[in-house]
Short mmCIF file of C-alpha atoms in Angstrom, two decimals:
data_model
loop_
_atom_site.label_atom_id
_atom_site.label_comp_id
_atom_site.label_asym_id
_atom_site.label_seq_id
_atom_site.Cartn_x
_atom_site.Cartn_y
_atom_site.Cartn_z
CA UNK A 17 30.12 94.53 -81.65
CA UNK A 18 31.51 94.46 -78.09
CA UNK A 19 29.44 94.38 -74.91
CA UNK A 20 29.88 93.34 -71.32
CA UNK A 21 28.03 90.53 -69.57
CA UNK A 22 27.67 90.33 -65.84
CA UNK A 23 29.68 87.48 -64.35
CA UNK A 24 27.53 84.38 -63.82
CA UNK A 25 29.57 82.31 -61.41
CA UNK A 26 32.29 84.63 -60.16
CA UNK A 27 32.54 88.02 -58.56
CA UNK A 28 35.95 89.00 -59.88
CA UNK A 29 35.88 88.04 -63.58
CA UNK A 30 33.82 90.23 -65.89
CA UNK A 31 33.66 88.78 -69.41
CA UNK A 32 33.96 91.04 -72.41
CA UNK A 33 31.94 89.69 -75.33
CA UNK A 34 32.82 90.50 -78.93
CA UNK A 35 30.29 89.15 -81.39
CA UNK A 36 31.52 87.44 -84.55
CA UNK A 37 30.51 89.65 -87.46
CA UNK A 38 31.13 86.74 -89.83
CA UNK A 39 29.06 84.22 -87.90
CA UNK A 40 27.39 81.45 -89.87
CA UNK A 41 23.91 82.24 -91.10
CA UNK A 42 21.04 80.15 -89.71
CA UNK A 43 20.92 78.32 -93.03
CA UNK A 44 24.67 77.59 -93.01
CA UNK A 45 24.50 76.39 -89.42
CA UNK A 46 21.52 74.16 -90.13
CA UNK A 47 23.36 72.54 -93.04
CA UNK A 48 26.33 71.77 -90.78
CA UNK A 49 24.13 70.37 -88.01
CA UNK A 50 22.51 67.96 -90.45
CA UNK A 51 25.74 65.95 -90.58
CA UNK A 52 28.44 67.45 -88.34
CA UNK A 53 30.55 64.32 -87.81
CA UNK A 54 32.97 64.73 -84.90
CA UNK A 55 35.41 67.62 -84.57
CA UNK A 56 34.92 68.84 -88.14
CA UNK A 57 33.12 72.14 -87.53
CA UNK A 58 33.30 74.77 -84.81
CA UNK A 59 30.93 77.34 -83.38
CA UNK A 60 31.20 81.06 -84.02
CA UNK A 61 32.88 82.00 -80.73
CA UNK A 62 35.45 80.89 -78.19
CA UNK A 63 36.49 81.80 -74.64
CA UNK A 64 39.93 83.17 -73.79
CA UNK A 65 41.19 83.85 -70.24
CA UNK A 66 44.76 84.98 -69.56
CA UNK A 67 46.97 84.08 -66.62
CA UNK A 68 50.29 85.54 -65.53
CA UNK A 69 52.47 85.00 -62.50
CA UNK A 70 51.96 88.59 -61.40
CA UNK A 71 48.35 89.18 -62.44
CA UNK A 72 46.69 85.81 -61.89
CA UNK A 73 43.59 85.06 -63.96
CA UNK A 74 42.45 88.12 -65.87
CA UNK A 75 41.00 89.54 -69.11
CA UNK A 76 38.24 86.97 -69.70
CA UNK A 77 36.74 87.25 -73.16
CA UNK A 78 34.23 85.65 -75.47
CA UNK A 79 35.49 86.43 -78.94
CA UNK A 80 35.09 85.26 -82.54
CA UNK A 81 36.44 81.78 -83.18
CA UNK A 82 39.72 82.03 -85.06
CA UNK A 83 43.48 81.48 -85.12
CA UNK A 84 45.55 81.99 -81.98
CA UNK A 85 48.65 84.14 -82.35
CA UNK A 86 51.78 82.50 -80.91
CA UNK A 87 55.38 83.60 -80.68
CA UNK A 88 57.68 80.97 -82.27
CA UNK A 89 59.37 80.65 -78.86
CA UNK A 90 56.09 79.96 -76.99
CA UNK A 91 56.88 77.35 -74.35
CA UNK A 92 54.10 74.98 -75.44
CA UNK A 93 55.76 74.54 -78.84
CA UNK A 94 59.04 73.41 -77.30
CA UNK A 95 58.19 71.73 -74.00
CA UNK A 96 54.59 70.57 -74.41
CA UNK A 97 53.20 72.32 -71.34
CA UNK A 98 49.54 71.80 -72.27
CA UNK A 99 46.36 70.19 -70.91
CA UNK A 100 42.76 69.84 -72.05
CA UNK A 101 39.33 68.48 -71.19
CA UNK A 102 36.30 67.14 -73.03
CA UNK A 103 32.59 67.27 -72.16
CA UNK A 104 29.30 67.73 -73.96
CA UNK A 105 26.24 69.98 -74.00
CA UNK A 106 22.95 68.16 -74.57
CA UNK A 107 19.67 69.51 -75.90
CA UNK A 108 16.72 68.15 -73.90
CA UNK A 109 13.25 67.60 -75.33
CA UNK A 110 12.00 70.91 -73.92
CA UNK A 111 14.81 72.81 -75.67
CA UNK A 112 16.90 73.42 -72.54
CA UNK A 113 20.67 72.82 -72.64
CA UNK A 114 22.53 70.76 -70.05
CA UNK A 115 25.97 69.34 -69.49
CA UNK A 116 27.11 66.33 -67.46
CA UNK A 117 29.23 66.48 -64.29
CA UNK A 118 31.23 69.59 -65.30
CA UNK A 119 32.58 69.98 -61.76
CA UNK A 120 34.38 66.65 -62.27
CA UNK A 121 35.95 67.97 -65.48
CA UNK A 122 37.01 71.14 -63.66
CA UNK A 123 38.62 69.06 -60.92
CA UNK A 124 40.44 66.85 -63.43
CA UNK A 125 41.69 69.92 -65.28
CA UNK A 126 43.08 71.18 -61.98
CA UNK A 127 44.83 67.86 -61.33
CA UNK A 128 46.28 67.91 -64.82
CA UNK A 129 47.43 71.50 -64.32
CA UNK A 130 49.18 70.60 -61.09
CA UNK A 131 51.07 67.77 -62.79
CA UNK A 132 52.11 69.98 -65.73
CA UNK A 133 53.13 72.91 -63.49
CA UNK A 134 50.33 75.08 -64.90
CA UNK A 135 48.02 77.36 -62.89
CA UNK A 136 44.85 75.72 -61.61
CA UNK A 137 41.70 77.27 -63.04
CA UNK A 138 39.12 77.65 -60.24
CA UNK A 139 36.00 75.55 -60.69
CA UNK A 140 33.74 78.61 -60.76
CA UNK A 141 35.79 80.11 -63.61
CA UNK A 142 35.58 76.83 -65.52
CA UNK A 143 31.79 76.68 -65.12
CA UNK A 144 31.46 80.36 -65.98
CA UNK A 145 33.33 79.83 -69.25
CA UNK A 146 30.80 77.17 -70.27
CA UNK A 147 27.87 79.45 -69.49
CA UNK A 148 29.42 82.39 -71.29
CA UNK A 149 30.11 80.45 -74.49
CA UNK A 150 26.64 78.88 -74.55
CA UNK A 151 25.10 82.31 -74.00
CA UNK A 152 26.22 83.28 -77.51
CA UNK A 153 26.42 79.89 -79.26
CA UNK A 154 23.36 78.06 -77.92
CA UNK A 155 21.94 77.66 -81.42
CA UNK A 156 24.84 75.34 -82.21
CA UNK A 157 23.57 72.63 -79.85
CA UNK A 158 21.99 70.03 -82.18
CA UNK A 159 18.45 68.75 -81.73
CA UNK A 160 18.67 65.34 -83.47
CA UNK A 161 18.78 62.16 -81.34
CA UNK A 162 22.16 61.18 -79.89
CA UNK A 163 23.82 64.43 -81.02
CA UNK A 164 25.51 67.02 -78.82
CA UNK A 165 27.83 70.01 -78.72
CA UNK A 166 31.30 68.81 -77.78
CA UNK A 167 33.08 71.28 -75.49
CA UNK A 168 36.88 71.41 -75.51
CA UNK A 169 38.51 73.47 -72.73
CA UNK A 170 42.29 73.66 -72.97
CA UNK A 171 45.22 75.50 -71.44
CA UNK A 172 48.81 75.97 -72.54
CA UNK A 173 52.02 77.85 -71.82
CA UNK A 174 52.14 80.97 -73.99
CA UNK A 175 55.24 82.68 -72.62
CA UNK A 176 58.00 83.14 -75.20
CA UNK A 177 61.28 81.77 -73.83
CA UNK A 178 63.57 78.79 -74.29
CA UNK A 179 64.53 78.01 -70.71
CA UNK A 180 63.25 74.77 -69.19
CA UNK A 181 60.96 76.00 -66.40
CA UNK A 182 57.23 76.47 -65.85
CA UNK A 183 55.87 79.29 -67.97
CA UNK A 184 54.85 82.55 -66.32
CA UNK A 185 52.19 83.34 -68.93
CA UNK A 186 49.38 80.91 -69.75
CA UNK A 187 46.07 81.05 -71.59
CA UNK A 188 42.87 79.07 -71.06
CA UNK A 189 40.55 78.62 -74.03
CA UNK A 190 37.20 77.00 -74.64
CA UNK A 191 36.00 75.99 -78.10
CA UNK A 192 32.97 73.94 -79.15
CA UNK A 193 32.17 71.57 -81.99
CA UNK A 194 28.79 70.05 -82.91
CA UNK A 195 28.94 66.27 -82.78
CA UNK A 196 26.74 63.82 -84.63
CA UNK A 197 25.80 60.36 -83.41
CA UNK A 198 29.10 58.55 -82.78
CA UNK A 199 27.77 55.29 -84.24
CA UNK A 200 25.65 56.05 -87.30
CA UNK A 201 24.69 52.39 -87.78
CA UNK A 202 24.18 51.60 -84.11
CA UNK A 203 26.60 50.50 -81.44
CA UNK A 204 28.55 47.42 -82.56
CA UNK A 205 31.31 45.47 -80.78
CA UNK A 206 34.82 46.41 -81.91
CA UNK A 207 38.19 44.70 -82.20
CA UNK A 208 41.05 46.01 -80.06
CA UNK A 209 44.77 45.74 -80.77
CA UNK A 210 46.99 44.87 -77.78
CA UNK A 211 50.23 46.84 -78.04
CA UNK A 212 53.26 44.86 -76.89
CA UNK A 213 55.88 47.27 -78.28
CA UNK A 214 54.64 50.64 -77.06
CA UNK A 215 53.40 52.02 -73.75
CA UNK A 216 51.24 55.07 -73.15
CA UNK A 217 52.73 56.25 -69.83
CA UNK A 218 54.85 55.01 -66.97
CA UNK A 219 54.92 55.09 -63.17
CA UNK A 220 55.53 58.66 -62.01
CA UNK A 221 54.83 60.03 -65.48
CA UNK A 222 51.87 61.99 -66.83
CA UNK A 223 49.41 59.13 -67.27
CA UNK A 224 46.84 60.61 -64.86
CA UNK A 225 46.97 64.00 -66.60
CA UNK A 226 44.88 64.80 -69.66
CA UNK A 227 47.72 66.23 -71.71
CA UNK A 228 48.49 66.08 -75.40
CA UNK A 229 51.78 64.27 -74.84
CA UNK A 230 49.98 61.12 -73.69
CA UNK A 231 47.90 61.08 -76.85
CA UNK A 232 50.93 61.80 -79.04
CA UNK A 233 52.61 58.78 -77.46
CA UNK A 234 49.63 56.61 -78.40
CA UNK A 235 49.42 57.52 -82.08
CA UNK A 236 52.03 55.13 -83.47
CA UNK A 237 50.37 52.25 -81.60
CA UNK A 238 46.96 53.41 -82.81
CA UNK A 239 48.29 53.33 -86.36
CA UNK A 240 49.42 49.75 -85.72
CA UNK A 241 45.89 48.96 -84.56
CA UNK A 242 44.40 50.29 -87.80
CA UNK A 243 46.85 48.20 -89.81
CA UNK A 244 45.48 45.14 -88.00
CA UNK A 245 41.83 46.06 -88.63
CA UNK A 246 41.25 47.20 -85.05
CA UNK A 247 39.37 50.29 -83.90
CA UNK A 248 41.48 51.04 -80.84
CA UNK A 249 44.71 50.09 -79.09
CA UNK A 250 45.02 48.68 -75.55
CA UNK A 251 48.17 49.47 -73.57
CA UNK A 252 49.88 47.46 -70.85
CA UNK A 253 51.96 48.84 -68.00
CA UNK A 254 55.45 50.11 -68.76
CA UNK A 255 57.18 48.27 -65.92
CA UNK A 256 56.21 44.61 -66.34
CA UNK A 257 54.18 44.65 -69.52
CA UNK A 258 51.37 42.51 -68.11
CA UNK A 259 48.91 44.80 -66.34
CA UNK A 260 46.05 46.48 -68.23
CA UNK A 261 46.22 50.25 -68.47
CA UNK A 262 43.73 51.89 -70.83
CA UNK A 263 42.94 52.29 -74.50
CA UNK A 264 44.30 55.13 -76.60
CA UNK A 265 41.39 57.33 -75.55
CA UNK A 266 39.07 55.25 -73.36
CA UNK A 267 38.98 53.21 -70.15
CA UNK A 268 38.31 49.46 -70.15
CA UNK A 269 35.90 47.41 -68.00
CA UNK A 270 35.45 43.64 -67.65
CA UNK A 271 32.11 42.10 -66.67
CA UNK A 272 31.94 38.75 -64.82
CA UNK A 273 29.13 36.21 -64.67
CA UNK A 274 28.74 36.81 -60.91
CA UNK A 275 27.92 40.51 -61.41
CA UNK A 276 31.29 42.20 -61.00
CA UNK A 277 32.60 45.19 -62.92
CA UNK A 278 36.40 45.08 -62.93
CA UNK A 279 38.51 47.97 -64.18
CA UNK A 280 42.30 48.46 -64.02
CA UNK A 281 43.81 50.74 -61.42
CA UNK A 282 47.25 52.37 -61.54
CA UNK A 283 48.82 55.80 -61.19
CA UNK A 284 49.34 56.00 -64.96
CA UNK A 285 45.66 55.71 -65.96
CA UNK A 286 43.56 58.80 -66.62
CA UNK A 287 40.60 58.92 -64.23
CA UNK A 288 37.55 58.67 -66.48
CA UNK A 289 34.40 60.63 -65.65
CA UNK A 290 32.32 58.39 -67.89
CA UNK A 291 33.97 55.37 -66.25
CA UNK A 292 33.18 56.65 -62.76
CA UNK A 293 29.56 57.28 -63.77
CA UNK A 294 29.15 53.83 -65.32
CA UNK A 295 30.59 52.15 -62.24
CA UNK A 296 28.12 54.04 -60.05
CA UNK A 297 25.23 52.91 -62.24
CA UNK A 298 26.57 49.38 -61.90
CA UNK A 299 26.59 49.68 -58.11
CA UNK A 300 23.01 50.91 -58.28
CA UNK A 301 22.13 47.64 -60.01
CA UNK A 302 23.82 45.52 -57.38
CA UNK A 303 27.09 44.91 -59.20
CA UNK A 304 30.30 44.68 -57.20
CA UNK A 305 32.91 47.13 -58.49
CA UNK A 306 36.61 46.28 -58.35
CA UNK A 307 39.22 48.88 -59.30
CA UNK A 308 42.52 47.06 -58.97
CA UNK A 309 45.51 45.86 -60.99
CA UNK A 310 44.34 43.46 -63.71
CA UNK A 311 46.65 41.36 -65.89
CA UNK A 312 46.04 40.49 -69.51
CA UNK A 313 46.34 36.83 -68.48
CA UNK A 314 43.46 37.26 -66.02
CA UNK A 315 41.33 38.53 -68.87
CA UNK A 316 42.37 35.72 -71.21
CA UNK A 317 41.92 32.98 -68.60
CA UNK A 318 38.64 34.48 -67.38
CA UNK A 319 37.14 34.33 -70.86
CA UNK A 320 38.39 30.77 -71.33
CA UNK A 321 36.78 29.63 -68.06
CA UNK A 322 33.55 31.51 -68.65
CA UNK A 323 34.11 33.79 -65.67
CA UNK A 324 34.46 36.96 -67.79
CA UNK A 325 31.44 37.35 -70.05
CA UNK A 326 31.76 40.91 -71.40
CA UNK A 327 34.29 43.66 -71.92
CA UNK A 328 33.71 47.25 -72.93
CA UNK A 329 35.47 50.56 -73.41
CA UNK A 330 34.04 53.85 -72.16
CA UNK A 331 34.76 57.53 -72.64
CA UNK A 332 33.12 60.89 -73.36
CA UNK A 333 32.91 60.61 -77.15
CA UNK A 334 31.49 57.10 -77.66
CA UNK A 335 30.09 56.65 -74.11
CA UNK A 336 30.31 52.82 -74.08
CA UNK A 337 31.57 50.48 -76.79
CA UNK A 338 31.46 46.67 -76.42
CA UNK A 339 34.70 44.83 -77.18
CA UNK A 340 34.43 41.73 -79.38
CA UNK A 341 38.05 40.60 -79.42
CA UNK A 342 41.62 41.40 -78.47
CA UNK A 343 44.26 40.87 -81.14
CA UNK A 344 48.03 40.77 -80.68
CA UNK A 345 51.15 39.36 -82.31
CA UNK A 346 51.15 36.45 -79.85
CA UNK A 347 47.53 35.54 -79.07
CA UNK A 348 43.90 36.56 -79.25
CA UNK A 349 40.97 36.85 -76.85
CA UNK A 350 37.53 36.26 -78.34
CA UNK A 351 34.63 37.48 -76.23
CA UNK A 352 31.51 35.29 -76.13
CA UNK A 353 28.34 36.28 -77.95
CA UNK A 354 25.90 37.87 -75.50
CA UNK A 355 22.24 38.59 -76.20
CA UNK A 356 21.46 41.17 -73.53
CA UNK A 357 24.68 43.06 -73.02
CA UNK A 358 25.11 44.78 -69.67
CA UNK A 359 27.38 47.28 -71.43
CA UNK A 360 24.63 48.42 -73.81
CA UNK A 361 22.06 48.55 -71.03
CA UNK A 362 24.40 50.78 -69.01
CA UNK A 363 24.99 52.92 -72.08
CA UNK A 364 21.26 53.39 -72.58
CA UNK A 365 20.79 54.36 -68.94
CA UNK A 366 23.66 56.85 -68.97
CA UNK A 367 22.58 58.56 -72.19
CA UNK A 368 18.98 58.67 -70.97
CA UNK A 369 20.23 60.64 -67.96
CA UNK A 370 22.35 62.94 -70.12
CA UNK A 371 19.48 63.73 -72.48
CA UNK A 372 16.95 64.16 -69.68
CA UNK A 373 14.85 61.12 -70.59
CA UNK A 374 15.04 59.62 -67.08
CA UNK A 375 15.49 61.08 -63.61
CA UNK A 376 18.96 62.31 -62.65
CA UNK A 377 19.03 60.71 -59.21
CA UNK A 378 22.73 61.49 -58.63
CA UNK A 379 22.54 65.20 -59.43
CA UNK A 380 24.97 64.92 -62.33
CA UNK A 381 23.30 67.36 -64.74
CA UNK A 382 24.15 71.07 -64.85
CA UNK A 383 21.98 73.50 -66.83
CA UNK A 384 23.89 75.84 -69.13
CA UNK A 385 21.15 78.08 -70.56
CA UNK A 386 19.79 79.42 -67.28
#
């Protein structure tokens, strides 16, 4: 069945909605939501918006979730012209559905697009796509504690050609996947592998863009981390091999005994929305925030002297994860045991905001079902 919805956030995009005739039954959906895991199941619909050099953004649709047809010569398959985002929809106690700082995701998608020579999706179109998808798939937002609906917007070059130039035809999509609690047994400190052979990105590269190529570059190092019983990999800079960058999919923060939050800064680190939010909550508590170049030696020496008392990773999926140790071929860093971790306290505060359990004093929440 096809029907039209009035545009919610734009005046010039009118979404066509085609309902999925093979949508999951309420019973099938409930069974999935009991134990969805992460990224294993997908909702019944997806958003598709076309872009062309001549026509701009056009033909916005909500359609049944399913395979995307691609020409074998599609530019994304040969030159990797692709970007994506990640955010969540949260069910509050009163049944309403909210997301967290989506304007920041829209802005980061635009920055990524600029770096990859892709068209920039206007913020109002980005927000509209979230509203339109939730208008038909709201029942997929879980109700259990610490669960959510993970939203994955992405864009790629669809034009069929083999010349090395920016594509003239691009598509934006939005899909969604119910996500269970990231840590089923509670949040526990994890071991991190320090990669000394591989780098994630270099100066002038695509490190600040959320593009698949950066993650592809991290996979071999991530595999090395697993082989050394580590949950994640930490990368150093590509130039000197001594400055902290980020983990394979998360930012890193050090906590000092004199109430400082220190996080690495470089032009090859992806700007984290969760990171930015956590640092703001830290400022609210009276912590001094330092975003600056940080060497691995500073971390190691700071732990040895007692100056650095905690370290944690943060990102959309896991929110905040304490780090227990750094392993490498040459040395290790063992974090001290801490009773009342600042990292876990910040995690509780952030998730309480996201789920509507405490006041949103920074105006970060955006309602999706109204």
